[in-house]
Short mmCIF file of C-alpha atoms in Angstrom, two decimals:
data_model
loop_
_atom_site.label_atom_id
_atom_site.label_comp_id
_atom_site.label_asym_id
_atom_site.label_seq_id
_atom_site.Cartn_x
_atom_site.Cartn_y
_atom_site.Cartn_z
CA UNK V 370 -8.27 14.39 -6.25
CA UNK V 371 -8.81 17.48 -8.37
CA UNK V 372 -8.22 20.94 -6.94
CA UNK V 373 -11.92 21.96 -6.92
CA UNK V 374 -12.68 18.85 -4.82
CA UNK V 375 -10.00 19.53 -2.23
CA UNK V 376 -10.97 21.17 1.07
CA UNK V 377 -9.45 24.44 2.19
CA UNK V 378 -7.25 24.77 5.27
CA UNK V 379 -7.29 28.26 6.83
CA UNK V 380 -5.06 29.79 9.50
CA UNK V 381 -3.93 33.14 10.93
CA UNK V 382 -0.38 34.33 10.18
CA UNK V 383 1.18 37.77 10.62
CA UNK V 384 -2.22 39.24 11.40
CA UNK V 385 -3.72 37.99 8.14
CA UNK V 386 -6.04 35.17 7.15
CA UNK V 387 -4.17 32.58 5.08
CA UNK V 388 -5.46 29.53 3.29
CA UNK V 389 -4.29 26.68 1.06
CA UNK V 390 -5.63 23.44 -0.35
CA UNK V 391 -5.60 20.54 2.09
CA UNK V 392 -4.21 17.29 0.74
CA UNK V 393 -4.28 13.87 2.42
CA UNK V 394 -3.63 10.61 0.61
CA UNK V 395 -5.07 8.79 3.63
CA UNK V 396 -8.35 10.69 3.24
CA UNK V 397 -8.11 12.45 6.60
CA UNK V 398 -10.26 15.56 6.94
CA UNK V 399 -8.61 18.96 7.20
CA UNK V 400 -7.70 19.66 10.85
CA UNK V 401 -10.09 22.02 12.64
CA UNK V 402 -7.31 23.73 14.63
CA UNK V 403 -4.00 24.96 13.18
CA UNK V 404 -1.14 26.54 15.12
CA UNK V 405 2.10 27.85 13.65
CA UNK V 406 5.21 26.10 14.96
CA UNK V 407 8.96 26.45 14.53
CA UNK V 408 12.28 25.41 16.05
CA UNK V 409 11.46 27.04 19.40
CA UNK V 410 8.59 24.67 20.18
CA UNK V 411 9.58 21.93 22.70
CA UNK V 412 8.78 18.38 21.68
CA UNK V 413 6.63 17.84 24.79
CA UNK V 414 4.45 20.83 23.88
CA UNK V 415 4.19 19.66 20.28
CA UNK V 416 3.22 16.18 21.45
CA UNK V 417 0.49 17.52 23.72
CA UNK V 418 -0.98 19.76 20.99
CA UNK V 419 -0.84 17.06 18.32
CA UNK V 420 -2.40 14.49 20.66
CA UNK V 421 -5.25 16.93 21.34
CA UNK V 422 -5.92 17.36 17.62
CA UNK V 423 -4.13 20.67 16.98
CA UNK V 424 -2.17 20.65 13.73
CA UNK V 425 1.27 22.28 13.72
CA UNK V 426 2.04 24.18 10.52
CA UNK V 427 5.82 24.26 10.45
CA UNK V 428 7.61 27.56 9.76
CA UNK V 429 11.09 26.64 10.99
CA UNK V 430 13.99 24.59 9.69
CA UNK V 431 12.95 21.57 7.61
CA UNK V 432 15.51 19.22 9.15
CA UNK V 433 14.44 20.28 12.64
CA UNK V 434 10.87 19.38 11.67
CA UNK V 435 12.08 15.89 10.80
CA UNK V 436 13.76 15.65 14.19
CA UNK V 437 10.54 16.74 15.87
CA UNK V 438 8.69 13.99 14.03
CA UNK V 439 11.18 11.45 15.36
CA UNK V 440 10.77 12.82 18.89
CA UNK V 441 6.99 12.49 18.65
CA UNK V 442 7.41 8.94 17.37
CA UNK V 443 9.53 8.00 20.39
CA UNK V 444 6.87 9.31 22.75
CA UNK V 445 4.19 7.33 20.95
CA UNK V 446 6.23 4.13 20.91
CA UNK V 447 6.78 3.96 24.66
CA UNK V 448 3.36 2.53 25.59
CA UNK V 449 3.28 0.43 22.42
CA UNK V 450 6.27 -1.65 23.58
CA UNK V 451 4.20 -3.56 26.13
CA UNK V 452 4.28 -7.28 25.42
CA UNK V 453 1.16 -8.90 24.01
CA UNK V 454 -0.56 -10.96 26.72
CA UNK V 455 -0.17 -14.68 26.05
CA UNK V 456 -3.82 -15.22 26.95
CA UNK V 457 -5.08 -12.51 24.60
CA UNK V 458 -6.74 -13.90 21.45
CA UNK V 459 -4.62 -13.17 18.36
CA UNK V 460 -7.44 -11.27 16.61
CA UNK V 461 -7.95 -9.02 19.65
CA UNK V 462 -4.22 -8.34 19.88
CA UNK V 463 -4.13 -7.56 16.17
CA UNK V 464 -7.01 -5.08 16.34
CA UNK V 465 -5.47 -3.41 19.38
CA UNK V 466 -2.20 -3.12 17.47
CA UNK V 467 -4.02 -1.58 14.49
CA UNK V 468 -5.71 0.94 16.78
CA UNK V 469 -2.32 1.94 18.19
CA UNK V 470 -0.95 2.28 14.65
CA UNK V 471 -3.91 4.45 13.70
CA UNK V 472 -3.39 6.76 16.68
CA UNK V 473 0.32 6.97 15.90
CA UNK V 474 -0.39 7.93 12.30
CA UNK V 475 -2.93 10.60 13.36
CA UNK V 476 -0.59 12.25 15.85
CA UNK V 477 2.43 12.21 13.54
CA UNK V 478 0.20 13.50 10.75
CA UNK V 479 -0.39 16.70 12.72
CA UNK V 480 3.01 18.18 11.72
CA UNK V 481 2.28 20.01 8.46
CA UNK V 482 4.28 21.75 5.75
CA UNK V 483 3.13 24.06 2.98
CA UNK V 484 3.88 23.06 -0.61
CA UNK V 485 3.89 25.98 -3.03
CA UNK V 486 2.21 26.09 -6.41
CA UNK V 487 5.41 24.88 -8.14
CA UNK V 488 5.70 21.94 -5.68
CA UNK V 489 8.56 23.64 -3.84
CA UNK V 490 8.85 23.89 -0.05
CA UNK V 491 10.18 27.23 1.15
CA UNK V 492 11.69 26.25 4.49
CA UNK V 493 15.30 26.52 5.61
CA UNK V 494 17.33 23.44 4.58
CA UNK V 495 14.37 21.98 2.72
CA UNK V 496 15.47 19.60 -0.05
CA UNK V 497 14.14 19.97 -3.58
CA UNK V 498 11.21 17.57 -3.58
CA UNK V 499 9.51 18.83 -6.73
CA UNK V 500 10.21 15.70 -8.78
CA UNK V 501 9.02 13.36 -6.02
CA UNK V 502 5.87 15.39 -5.42
CA UNK V 503 5.09 15.67 -9.13
CA UNK V 504 5.42 11.90 -9.56
CA UNK V 505 2.70 11.40 -6.95
CA UNK V 506 0.44 14.41 -7.50
CA UNK V 507 0.94 15.17 -11.16
CA UNK V 508 2.21 18.44 -12.66
CA UNK V 509 2.07 21.61 -10.50
CA UNK V 510 -1.25 23.43 -10.70
CA UNK V 511 -0.06 26.78 -9.35
CA UNK V 512 -1.99 26.33 -6.08
CA UNK V 513 -0.50 26.04 -2.62
CA UNK V 514 -1.19 22.86 -0.65
CA UNK V 515 -0.74 21.88 2.96
CA UNK V 516 0.23 18.26 3.63
CA UNK V 517 1.52 16.31 6.60
CA UNK V 518 5.31 16.20 6.80
CA UNK V 519 5.16 12.44 7.30
CA UNK V 520 3.27 12.02 4.04
CA UNK V 521 5.69 14.37 2.31
CA UNK V 522 8.62 12.23 3.44
CA UNK V 523 6.72 9.20 2.16
CA UNK V 524 6.74 10.79 -1.29
CA UNK V 525 10.52 10.95 -1.12
CA UNK V 526 10.79 7.29 -0.12
CA UNK V 527 8.47 6.28 -2.94
CA UNK V 528 10.55 8.30 -5.41
CA UNK V 529 13.72 6.45 -4.37
CA UNK V 530 12.00 3.06 -4.59
CA UNK V 531 10.66 4.00 -8.00
CA UNK V 532 14.14 4.91 -9.25
CA UNK V 533 15.86 1.80 -7.89
CA UNK V 534 13.15 -0.76 -8.62
CA UNK V 535 12.92 -4.30 -7.25
CA UNK V 536 14.63 -7.27 -8.80
CA UNK V 537 12.20 -10.08 -9.62
CA UNK V 538 14.05 -13.34 -10.37
CA UNK V 539 10.84 -14.87 -11.81
CA UNK V 540 11.18 -12.39 -14.69
CA UNK V 541 14.55 -13.81 -15.68
CA UNK V 542 18.16 -12.71 -15.27
CA UNK V 543 19.19 -9.08 -14.63
CA UNK V 544 19.16 -6.38 -15.73
CA UNK V 545 15.80 -6.87 -17.50
CA UNK V 546 14.00 -8.15 -14.41
CA UNK V 547 13.27 -5.06 -12.34
CA UNK V 548 9.85 -3.70 -11.42
CA UNK V 549 9.49 -0.02 -10.49
CA UNK V 550 6.56 0.83 -8.22
CA UNK V 551 4.90 4.24 -8.33
CA UNK V 552 3.71 6.13 -5.26
CA UNK V 553 0.67 4.43 -3.76
CA UNK V 554 1.27 1.15 -5.64
CA UNK V 555 2.53 -1.79 -3.59
CA UNK V 556 6.03 -2.92 -4.52
CA UNK V 557 6.61 -6.69 -5.05
CA UNK V 558 9.14 -6.91 -2.24
CA UNK V 559 7.80 -10.32 -1.14
CA UNK V 560 9.08 -12.29 -4.09
CA UNK V 561 8.10 -15.73 -2.84
CA UNK V 562 4.57 -15.44 -4.25
CA UNK V 563 6.05 -14.62 -7.65
CA UNK V 564 8.12 -17.80 -7.44
CA UNK V 565 4.80 -19.67 -7.16
CA UNK V 566 3.49 -17.90 -10.29
CA UNK V 567 6.67 -18.92 -12.06
CA UNK V 568 6.48 -22.56 -10.95
CA UNK V 569 2.78 -23.49 -11.25
CA UNK V 570 2.00 -25.66 -14.31
CA UNK V 571 0.25 -23.64 -16.99
CA UNK V 572 -3.06 -25.02 -18.34
CA UNK V 573 -2.98 -26.72 -21.72
CA UNK V 574 -4.46 -23.59 -23.29
CA UNK V 575 -1.98 -20.78 -22.61
CA UNK V 576 -3.34 -18.45 -25.28
CA UNK V 577 -4.92 -16.02 -22.80
CA UNK V 578 -4.68 -15.13 -19.12
CA UNK V 579 -6.25 -12.46 -16.94
CA UNK V 580 -4.34 -10.77 -14.11
CA UNK V 581 -6.95 -9.42 -11.69
CA UNK V 582 -5.78 -6.41 -9.64
CA UNK V 583 -2.49 -6.06 -11.49
CA UNK V 584 -0.85 -3.33 -9.36
CA UNK V 585 2.66 -2.91 -10.74
CA UNK V 586 1.90 -5.36 -13.55
CA UNK V 587 4.44 -7.86 -12.22
CA UNK V 588 2.22 -10.98 -12.39
CA UNK V 589 1.18 -10.17 -15.95
CA UNK V 590 4.84 -9.75 -16.84
CA UNK V 591 5.80 -13.10 -15.27
CA UNK V 592 3.01 -14.84 -17.20
CA UNK V 593 4.19 -13.23 -20.43
CA UNK V 594 7.77 -14.33 -19.75
CA UNK V 595 6.44 -17.88 -19.23
CA UNK V 596 4.95 -17.89 -22.71
CA UNK V 597 1.30 -16.92 -22.24
CA UNK V 598 0.42 -15.39 -25.60
CA UNK V 599 -1.89 -12.61 -24.39
CA UNK V 600 -2.68 -11.19 -20.96
CA UNK V 601 -5.42 -8.78 -19.90
CA UNK V 602 -4.42 -7.01 -16.66
CA UNK V 603 -7.14 -5.19 -14.72
CA UNK V 604 -7.18 -2.62 -11.93
CA UNK V 605 -9.37 0.22 -10.69
CA UNK V 606 -6.53 2.39 -9.40
CA UNK V 607 -5.34 4.89 -12.08
CA UNK V 608 -1.93 5.04 -10.40
CA UNK V 609 -1.61 1.27 -10.63
CA UNK V 610 -2.56 1.26 -14.30
CA UNK V 611 -0.01 4.00 -15.07
CA UNK V 612 2.62 2.08 -13.10
CA UNK V 613 1.83 -1.21 -14.83
CA UNK V 614 1.92 0.45 -18.24
CA UNK V 615 5.37 1.91 -17.57
CA UNK V 616 6.76 -1.42 -16.32
CA UNK V 617 5.27 -3.36 -19.23
CA UNK V 618 6.78 -0.95 -21.72
CA UNK V 619 10.16 -1.02 -19.98
CA UNK V 620 10.15 -4.83 -20.21
CA UNK V 621 9.13 -4.73 -23.88
CA UNK V 622 5.86 -6.61 -23.28
CA UNK V 623 3.34 -3.99 -24.42
CA UNK V 624 2.38 -6.05 -27.47
CA UNK V 625 1.22 -8.94 -25.31
CA UNK V 626 -0.31 -7.29 -22.23
CA UNK V 627 -3.48 -5.20 -22.40
CA UNK V 628 -4.55 -2.99 -19.47
CA UNK V 629 -8.21 -2.52 -18.52
CA UNK V 630 -9.70 -0.20 -15.89
CA UNK V 631 -12.43 -2.49 -14.56
CA UNK V 632 -13.52 -3.90 -11.21
CA UNK V 633 -12.18 -7.46 -11.11
CA UNK V 634 -13.09 -9.23 -14.38
CA UNK V 635 -13.06 -7.94 -17.97
CA UNK V 636 -15.78 -9.16 -20.37
CA UNK V 637 -15.63 -12.68 -21.75
CA UNK V 638 -13.80 -15.72 -20.42
CA UNK V 639 -10.23 -16.98 -20.16
CA UNK V 640 -8.46 -20.33 -19.67
CA UNK V 641 -6.28 -18.87 -16.89
CA UNK V 642 -7.36 -16.23 -14.38
CA UNK V 643 -4.91 -15.13 -11.68
CA UNK V 644 -5.61 -13.02 -8.60
CA UNK V 645 -3.37 -11.96 -5.72
CA UNK V 646 -5.86 -10.07 -3.50
CA UNK V 647 -4.95 -8.23 -0.29
CA UNK V 648 -4.14 -10.91 2.25
CA UNK V 649 -5.70 -9.50 5.44
CA UNK V 650 -9.34 -8.61 6.13
CA UNK V 651 -9.47 -5.08 7.49
CA UNK V 652 -9.75 -1.41 6.72
CA UNK V 653 -6.74 0.22 5.04
CA UNK V 654 -5.51 3.47 6.59
CA UNK V 655 -3.57 4.68 3.55
CA UNK V 656 -3.46 4.28 -0.21
CA UNK V 657 -0.59 1.81 0.03
CA UNK V 658 -2.41 -0.33 2.60
CA UNK V 659 -5.16 -1.05 0.07
CA UNK V 660 -2.83 -3.74 -1.28
CA UNK V 661 -2.59 -5.32 2.20
CA UNK V 662 -6.06 -4.93 3.74
CA UNK V 663 -9.30 -6.05 2.08
CA UNK V 664 -12.38 -4.64 3.89
CA UNK V 665 -14.78 -7.49 4.52
CA UNK V 666 -12.64 -9.64 2.18
CA UNK V 667 -14.51 -7.93 -0.67
CA UNK V 668 -11.96 -8.62 -3.40
CA UNK V 669 -11.32 -12.19 -2.28
CA UNK V 670 -15.04 -13.02 -2.12
CA UNK V 671 -15.78 -11.22 -5.39
CA UNK V 672 -13.05 -13.12 -7.22
CA UNK V 673 -14.17 -16.51 -5.90
CA UNK V 674 -17.86 -15.80 -6.49
CA UNK V 675 -17.36 -14.79 -10.13
CA UNK V 676 -14.48 -17.03 -11.16
CA UNK V 677 -16.35 -20.15 -12.32
CA UNK V 678 -18.61 -18.44 -14.86
CA UNK V 679 -15.61 -16.63 -16.39
CA UNK V 680 -13.35 -19.66 -16.76
CA UNK V 681 -13.14 -21.14 -20.24
CA UNK V 682 -13.95 -24.90 -20.35
CA UNK V 683 -11.17 -26.79 -18.56
CA UNK V 684 -9.62 -23.52 -17.38
CA UNK V 685 -7.99 -22.73 -14.04
CA UNK V 686 -8.10 -19.89 -11.57
CA UNK V 687 -4.98 -19.21 -9.52
CA UNK V 688 -5.55 -17.64 -6.12
CA UNK V 689 -2.37 -16.43 -4.41
CA UNK V 690 -2.98 -16.00 -0.69
CA UNK V 691 -1.05 -16.03 2.57
CA UNK V 692 -2.49 -17.85 5.58
CA UNK V 693 -1.31 -15.10 7.98
CA UNK V 694 -4.96 -14.06 8.47
CA UNK V 695 -5.67 -17.57 9.78
CA UNK V 696 -2.84 -17.42 12.33
CA UNK V 697 -4.07 -14.00 13.47
CA UNK V 698 -7.62 -15.27 13.92
CA UNK V 699 -9.01 -12.98 11.22
CA UNK V 700 -10.19 -15.75 8.89
CA UNK V 701 -10.30 -19.54 9.28
CA UNK V 702 -9.31 -22.15 6.73
CA UNK V 703 -12.88 -23.46 6.87
CA UNK V 704 -14.16 -20.01 5.85
CA UNK V 705 -11.82 -19.95 2.87
CA UNK V 706 -12.87 -23.42 1.77
CA UNK V 707 -16.51 -22.42 2.20
CA UNK V 708 -15.94 -19.53 -0.24
CA UNK V 709 -14.53 -22.07 -2.73
CA UNK V 710 -17.60 -24.27 -2.32
CA UNK V 711 -20.04 -21.36 -2.59
CA UNK V 712 -18.40 -20.33 -5.86
CA UNK V 713 -18.76 -23.84 -7.31
CA UNK V 714 -14.99 -24.34 -7.30
CA UNK V 715 -12.84 -27.40 -6.71
CA UNK V 716 -9.18 -27.43 -5.66
CA UNK V 717 -7.05 -29.02 -8.38
CA UNK V 718 -3.77 -28.48 -6.58
CA UNK V 719 -1.81 -26.18 -4.30
CA UNK V 720 1.75 -24.91 -4.20
CA UNK V 721 3.16 -23.59 -0.92
CA UNK V 722 6.17 -21.49 0.01
CA UNK V 723 7.50 -20.07 3.27
CA UNK V 724 8.13 -16.32 3.40
CA UNK V 725 11.67 -14.96 3.20
CA UNK V 726 11.07 -11.37 4.28
CA UNK V 727 12.83 -10.09 7.47
CA UNK V 728 9.66 -9.96 9.59
CA UNK V 729 9.22 -13.72 9.25
CA UNK V 730 12.24 -14.35 11.49
CA UNK V 731 12.18 -11.21 13.67
CA UNK V 732 11.47 -12.28 17.25
CA UNK V 733 10.76 -8.65 18.20
CA UNK V 734 8.01 -8.28 15.60
CA UNK V 735 4.62 -7.78 17.37
CA UNK V 736 3.15 -10.97 15.86
CA UNK V 737 6.29 -13.06 15.56
CA UNK V 738 4.52 -16.31 16.48
CA UNK V 739 1.96 -15.91 13.69
CA UNK V 740 4.54 -14.84 11.14
CA UNK V 741 6.80 -17.78 11.99
CA UNK V 742 4.01 -20.15 10.88
CA UNK V 743 2.95 -18.20 7.77
CA UNK V 744 2.70 -20.03 4.44
CA UNK V 745 1.87 -18.44 1.09
CA UNK V 746 -0.12 -20.66 -1.25
CA UNK V 747 -1.11 -20.69 -4.90
CA UNK V 748 -4.49 -22.45 -5.04
CA UNK V 749 -5.28 -24.01 -8.43
CA UNK V 750 -9.05 -23.81 -8.76
CA UNK V 751 -11.38 -25.20 -11.38
CA UNK V 752 -15.09 -25.73 -11.85
CA UNK V 753 -16.44 -28.06 -9.17
#
């Protein structure tokens, strides 16, 4: 978002009218009511104001603001701990859970901090976040911004993830097997789907592959490591393309992987087309959730509807998809198969893997029963 496009947040301070650019990665509008807050404000008062829609622009100690955020979170979590009724349909329970998550995010997002024109935060005990903020927002533009403290802390977490990277065994042995995700680009922490990419038999013609919705570029990199001569990796998110470019260069694969800013498919055809769309139908509530939630299954349906006409003769499309949506009642297996049929596609094979992430075995996770049955599949699709 460019500065001229950003809304202005105004407030009264020391008898003067103040204003700054409002910034929200989640796309939330600037709050209509702003009240200054500091260390003297009790957590119960802050919770009441934030719940009523009054934003709290913090002027106290930065670490105390973090503690206030934790106190607000505890108050929000109390009603959310109620057990899901056994008789409640999974889809209804899931939507209710998403509503609670949305309310939690809105209330916690009401604690604000001001970021100066050099990306510094002039609060007591505030850490130097200028590098983390610049990685997400770009170079300082000399203008002050107001942002939620929760989002600001998310920038710090993303910076640390970006530095450390994630080891991807499908890319080969360390140390040349790490992927570094940028802010707002989903990190490949669930490596089981990459194991499927590494294990599926390549088509006879491995001269070209497309990676649709490349994100960090990890699938394109795995295909290149497997010997595919040339890969075209597409995405619409400029952050994803910048992230993929950096990872590809770090891995020394820039001569074999081409990046394209297009919606789904580039021009032409290919003998192998791979897509790992968001796995759950639903509306994302943040930039990062766009890799998890696919409104109306738009990307999934678009990929399946256009795949056949873009496959080279005898080619294959690989769809990587979890069946968690089926266990949650958000999409049935019959619906998925109907999308295959409507696209003129036939299933040539399927590889399955069980998830290894901690939520899969966490009995306290809200949807533990669904996650315990989850299977991630690589569907090998060809012309029907």
